[in-house]
mmCIF file of N, CA and C in Angstrom:
data_model
loop_
_atom_site.group_PDB
_atom_site.id
_atom_site.type_symbol
_atom_site.label_atom_id
_atom_site.label_comp_id
_atom_site.label_asym_id
_atom_site.label_seq_id
_atom_site.Cartn_x
_atom_site.Cartn_y
_atom_site.Cartn_z
ATOM 1 N N UNK A 548 0.995 -1.346 0.187
ATOM 2 C CA UNK A 548 -0.122 -0.300 0.186
ATOM 3 C C UNK A 548 0.713 1.227 0.160
ATOM 4 N N UNK A 549 0.571 2.232 -0.796
ATOM 5 C CA UNK A 549 1.188 3.696 -0.919
ATOM 6 C C UNK A 549 0.859 4.220 0.149
ATOM 7 N N UNK A 550 1.865 4.947 0.269
ATOM 8 C CA UNK A 550 2.121 6.379 1.143
ATOM 9 C C UNK A 550 1.626 8.025 0.824
ATOM 10 N N UNK A 551 0.613 8.130 0.545
ATOM 11 C CA UNK A 551 0.144 9.328 -0.329
ATOM 12 C C UNK A 551 1.370 10.385 0.541
ATOM 13 N N UNK A 552 1.230 10.696 1.565
ATOM 14 C CA UNK A 552 2.479 11.815 1.769
ATOM 15 C C UNK A 552 3.390 11.546 1.273
ATOM 16 N N UNK A 553 4.329 10.670 1.490
ATOM 17 C CA UNK A 553 5.153 10.353 1.255
ATOM 18 C C UNK A 553 5.763 10.539 -0.588
ATOM 19 N N UNK A 554 4.497 10.499 -1.037
ATOM 20 C CA UNK A 554 4.288 10.519 -2.475
ATOM 21 C C UNK A 554 4.431 11.992 -2.766
ATOM 22 N N UNK A 555 3.467 12.726 -1.846
ATOM 23 C CA UNK A 555 3.649 14.252 -2.423
ATOM 24 C C UNK A 555 4.764 14.489 -1.778
ATOM 25 N N UNK A 556 5.640 14.443 -0.998
ATOM 26 C CA UNK A 556 6.910 14.623 -0.258
ATOM 27 C C UNK A 556 7.790 14.587 -1.569
ATOM 28 N N UNK A 557 8.042 13.753 -2.134
ATOM 29 C CA UNK A 557 9.148 13.151 -3.184
ATOM 30 C C UNK A 557 8.732 13.473 -4.411
ATOM 31 N N UNK A 558 7.613 14.243 -4.745
ATOM 32 C CA UNK A 558 6.830 14.816 -5.907
ATOM 33 C C UNK A 558 7.450 16.274 -5.932
ATOM 34 N N UNK A 559 7.276 16.678 -4.354
ATOM 35 C CA UNK A 559 7.460 18.103 -4.083
ATOM 36 C C UNK A 559 8.960 18.272 -4.660
ATOM 37 N N UNK A 560 9.880 17.671 -4.174
ATOM 38 C CA UNK A 560 11.358 17.638 -3.777
ATOM 39 C C UNK A 560 12.065 17.192 -5.525
ATOM 40 N N UNK A 561 11.307 16.377 -5.753
ATOM 41 C CA UNK A 561 12.011 15.597 -7.125
ATOM 42 C C UNK A 561 11.708 15.619 -8.018
ATOM 43 N N UNK A 562 10.046 16.161 -8.151
ATOM 44 C CA UNK A 562 8.929 16.274 -9.611
ATOM 45 C C UNK A 562 9.778 16.846 -10.502
ATOM 46 N N UNK A 563 10.899 17.968 -10.072
ATOM 47 C CA UNK A 563 11.259 18.804 -11.705
ATOM 48 C C UNK A 563 12.254 17.606 -12.474
ATOM 49 N N UNK A 564 12.655 16.702 -11.547
ATOM 50 C CA UNK A 564 13.433 15.677 -12.425
ATOM 51 C C UNK A 564 13.067 14.552 -12.328
ATOM 52 N N UNK A 565 11.764 14.362 -12.116
ATOM 53 C CA UNK A 565 11.444 12.667 -11.547
ATOM 54 C C UNK A 565 9.834 12.730 -11.941
ATOM 55 N N UNK A 566 9.344 11.558 -12.729
ATOM 56 C CA UNK A 566 7.770 11.426 -12.521
ATOM 57 C C UNK A 566 7.389 10.474 -11.400
ATOM 58 N N UNK A 567 7.160 10.551 -10.578
ATOM 59 C CA UNK A 567 7.212 9.859 -9.362
ATOM 60 C C UNK A 567 5.989 9.555 -9.146
ATOM 61 N N UNK A 568 5.830 7.874 -9.185
ATOM 62 C CA UNK A 568 4.426 7.134 -9.219
ATOM 63 C C UNK A 568 4.651 5.779 -7.960
ATOM 64 N N UNK A 569 3.493 5.439 -7.875
ATOM 65 C CA UNK A 569 3.266 3.905 -7.055
ATOM 66 C C UNK A 569 2.236 3.022 -8.439
ATOM 67 N N UNK A 570 2.999 2.263 -8.031
ATOM 68 C CA UNK A 570 2.165 1.146 -8.981
ATOM 69 C C UNK A 570 2.660 -0.431 -8.897
ATOM 70 N N UNK A 571 1.610 -1.248 -8.311
ATOM 71 C CA UNK A 571 1.901 -2.932 -8.747
ATOM 72 C C UNK A 571 2.394 -3.140 -7.634
ATOM 73 N N UNK A 572 2.616 -2.124 -6.556
ATOM 74 C CA UNK A 572 3.191 -2.484 -5.449
ATOM 75 C C UNK A 572 4.941 -2.125 -5.098
ATOM 76 N N UNK A 573 5.201 -1.114 -6.172
ATOM 77 C CA UNK A 573 6.462 -0.499 -6.156
ATOM 78 C C UNK A 573 6.261 1.258 -6.404
ATOM 79 N N UNK A 574 6.971 1.760 -5.681
ATOM 80 C CA UNK A 574 7.620 3.197 -5.912
ATOM 81 C C UNK A 574 8.263 3.598 -6.956
ATOM 82 N N UNK A 575 8.003 4.084 -7.788
ATOM 83 C CA UNK A 575 8.706 4.515 -9.206
ATOM 84 C C UNK A 575 8.926 5.987 -9.249
ATOM 85 N N UNK A 576 10.240 6.011 -9.935
ATOM 86 C CA UNK A 576 10.939 7.386 -10.664
ATOM 87 C C UNK A 576 11.979 6.985 -11.755
ATOM 88 N N UNK A 577 10.965 7.915 -12.861
ATOM 89 C CA UNK A 577 11.300 7.972 -14.320
ATOM 90 C C UNK A 577 12.281 9.043 -14.197
ATOM 91 N N UNK A 578 12.803 8.943 -14.747
ATOM 92 C CA UNK A 578 13.924 10.633 -15.179
ATOM 93 C C UNK A 578 13.325 11.162 -16.030
ATOM 94 N N UNK A 579 12.905 12.568 -16.044
ATOM 95 C CA UNK A 579 12.074 13.223 -17.045
ATOM 96 C C UNK A 579 13.088 13.693 -18.173
ATOM 97 N N UNK A 580 14.218 13.831 -17.944
ATOM 98 C CA UNK A 580 15.644 13.723 -19.253
ATOM 99 C C UNK A 580 15.817 12.932 -19.911
ATOM 100 N N UNK A 581 15.923 11.519 -19.392
ATOM 101 C CA UNK A 581 16.679 10.533 -20.181
ATOM 102 C C UNK A 581 15.697 9.084 -19.884
ATOM 103 N N UNK A 582 14.373 9.376 -19.098
ATOM 104 C CA UNK A 582 13.802 8.220 -18.908
ATOM 105 C C UNK A 582 14.564 7.164 -18.054
ATOM 106 N N UNK A 583 15.603 7.447 -17.653
ATOM 107 C CA UNK A 583 16.259 6.460 -16.437
ATOM 108 C C UNK A 583 14.720 6.042 -15.494
ATOM 109 N N UNK A 584 15.187 4.815 -14.986
ATOM 110 C CA UNK A 584 13.885 4.601 -13.957
ATOM 111 C C UNK A 584 14.613 3.448 -12.912
ATOM 112 N N UNK A 585 14.275 4.265 -11.600
ATOM 113 C CA UNK A 585 14.231 3.545 -10.418
ATOM 114 C C UNK A 585 13.388 3.084 -9.668
ATOM 115 N N UNK A 586 13.009 1.532 -9.002
ATOM 116 C CA UNK A 586 12.383 1.180 -7.849
ATOM 117 C C UNK A 586 12.388 1.146 -6.765
ATOM 118 N N UNK A 587 11.288 0.986 -5.873
ATOM 119 C CA UNK A 587 11.745 0.468 -4.864
ATOM 120 C C UNK A 587 10.605 0.125 -4.177
ATOM 121 N N UNK A 588 10.313 -0.567 -2.179
ATOM 122 C CA UNK A 588 9.756 -1.233 -2.453
ATOM 123 C C UNK A 588 8.917 0.257 -0.907
ATOM 124 N N UNK A 589 9.767 0.503 -0.512
ATOM 125 C CA UNK A 589 9.374 2.186 0.097
ATOM 126 C C UNK A 589 9.847 3.497 -0.127
ATOM 127 N N UNK A 590 8.739 4.600 0.221
ATOM 128 C CA UNK A 590 9.430 6.100 -0.476
ATOM 129 C C UNK A 590 10.570 5.927 0.415
ATOM 130 N N UNK A 591 11.122 5.417 1.396
ATOM 131 C CA UNK A 591 12.099 5.710 1.870
ATOM 132 C C UNK A 591 13.368 5.297 1.043
ATOM 133 N N UNK A 592 13.448 4.214 0.635
ATOM 134 C CA UNK A 592 14.533 3.332 -0.191
ATOM 135 C C UNK A 592 14.170 4.104 -1.824
ATOM 136 N N UNK A 593 13.032 4.685 -2.383
ATOM 137 C CA UNK A 593 12.517 5.633 -3.447
ATOM 138 C C UNK A 593 13.876 6.515 -3.262
ATOM 139 N N UNK A 594 13.600 7.691 -2.464
ATOM 140 C CA UNK A 594 14.551 8.555 -2.019
ATOM 141 C C UNK A 594 15.623 8.420 -2.122
ATOM 142 N N UNK A 595 16.897 6.990 -1.515
ATOM 143 C CA UNK A 595 17.826 6.837 -1.525
ATOM 144 C C UNK A 595 18.052 6.291 -3.126
ATOM 145 N N UNK A 596 17.016 5.952 -3.536
ATOM 146 C CA UNK A 596 17.586 5.690 -4.767
ATOM 147 C C UNK A 596 17.511 6.896 -6.184
ATOM 148 N N UNK A 597 16.945 7.693 -6.095
ATOM 149 C CA UNK A 597 17.237 8.815 -6.340
ATOM 150 C C UNK A 597 17.952 9.647 -6.161
ATOM 151 N N UNK A 598 18.118 9.659 -4.983
ATOM 152 C CA UNK A 598 19.304 11.037 -4.605
ATOM 153 C C UNK A 598 20.810 9.693 -5.344
ATOM 154 N N UNK A 599 20.980 8.284 -5.159
ATOM 155 C CA UNK A 599 21.864 7.769 -6.025
ATOM 156 C C UNK A 599 22.068 8.005 -7.460
ATOM 157 N N UNK A 600 20.644 8.236 -7.967
ATOM 158 C CA UNK A 600 20.833 7.943 -9.686
ATOM 159 C C UNK A 600 20.876 9.409 -10.173
ATOM 160 N N UNK A 601 20.425 10.716 -9.493
ATOM 161 C CA UNK A 601 20.753 11.811 -9.905
ATOM 162 C C UNK A 601 21.992 12.371 -9.641
ATOM 163 N N UNK A 602 22.760 11.796 -8.854
ATOM 164 C CA UNK A 602 23.933 12.405 -8.138
ATOM 165 C C UNK A 602 24.708 11.946 -9.234
ATOM 166 N N UNK A 603 24.602 10.540 -9.727
ATOM 167 C CA UNK A 603 24.893 9.417 -11.207
ATOM 168 C C UNK A 603 25.065 10.493 -12.573
ATOM 169 N N UNK A 604 23.910 11.324 -12.483
ATOM 170 C CA UNK A 604 23.319 11.250 -13.908
ATOM 171 C C UNK A 604 22.598 13.240 -13.618
ATOM 172 N N UNK A 605 23.191 14.309 -12.940
ATOM 173 C CA UNK A 605 22.419 15.170 -12.373
ATOM 174 C C UNK A 605 22.443 16.163 -13.685
ATOM 175 N N UNK A 606 21.162 17.284 -13.638
ATOM 176 C CA UNK A 606 20.918 17.600 -14.762
ATOM 177 C C UNK A 606 20.869 19.029 -14.232
ATOM 178 N N UNK A 607 21.598 20.345 -14.378
ATOM 179 C CA UNK A 607 21.178 21.598 -14.080
ATOM 180 C C UNK A 607 20.046 21.901 -14.070
ATOM 181 N N UNK A 608 19.166 22.672 -13.371
ATOM 182 C CA UNK A 608 17.900 23.403 -13.460
ATOM 183 C C UNK A 608 17.715 24.746 -13.619
ATOM 184 N N UNK A 609 17.283 25.914 -13.967
ATOM 185 C CA UNK A 609 17.236 27.156 -13.406
ATOM 186 C C UNK A 609 16.485 27.049 -12.737
ATOM 187 N N UNK A 610 15.230 26.889 -12.808
ATOM 188 C CA UNK A 610 13.874 27.007 -11.815
ATOM 189 C C UNK A 610 14.484 26.624 -10.546
ATOM 190 N N UNK A 611 15.086 25.597 -10.306
ATOM 191 C CA UNK A 611 14.629 24.610 -9.242
ATOM 192 C C UNK A 611 15.650 25.033 -7.986
ATOM 193 N N UNK A 612 16.757 26.259 -7.786
ATOM 194 C CA UNK A 612 17.700 26.745 -7.222
ATOM 195 C C UNK A 612 18.892 25.483 -7.171
ATOM 196 N N UNK A 613 18.913 23.883 -7.880
ATOM 197 C CA UNK A 613 19.772 23.133 -7.485
ATOM 198 C C UNK A 613 21.135 23.894 -7.976
#
């Protein structure tokens, strides 16, 4: 079962770089620039996976302050 609050938090912080969803029992984040996909069983695991993925292929964004 997904945690709507956790999904909202992930989308707020990472939505500019990833399309974040919960499907078929997994949290998922698809890179908006290259379509890379990370998956996890919990929101916390997805956050760690997003951070690792973003560190490996960061794309600067003007409007995000990153």
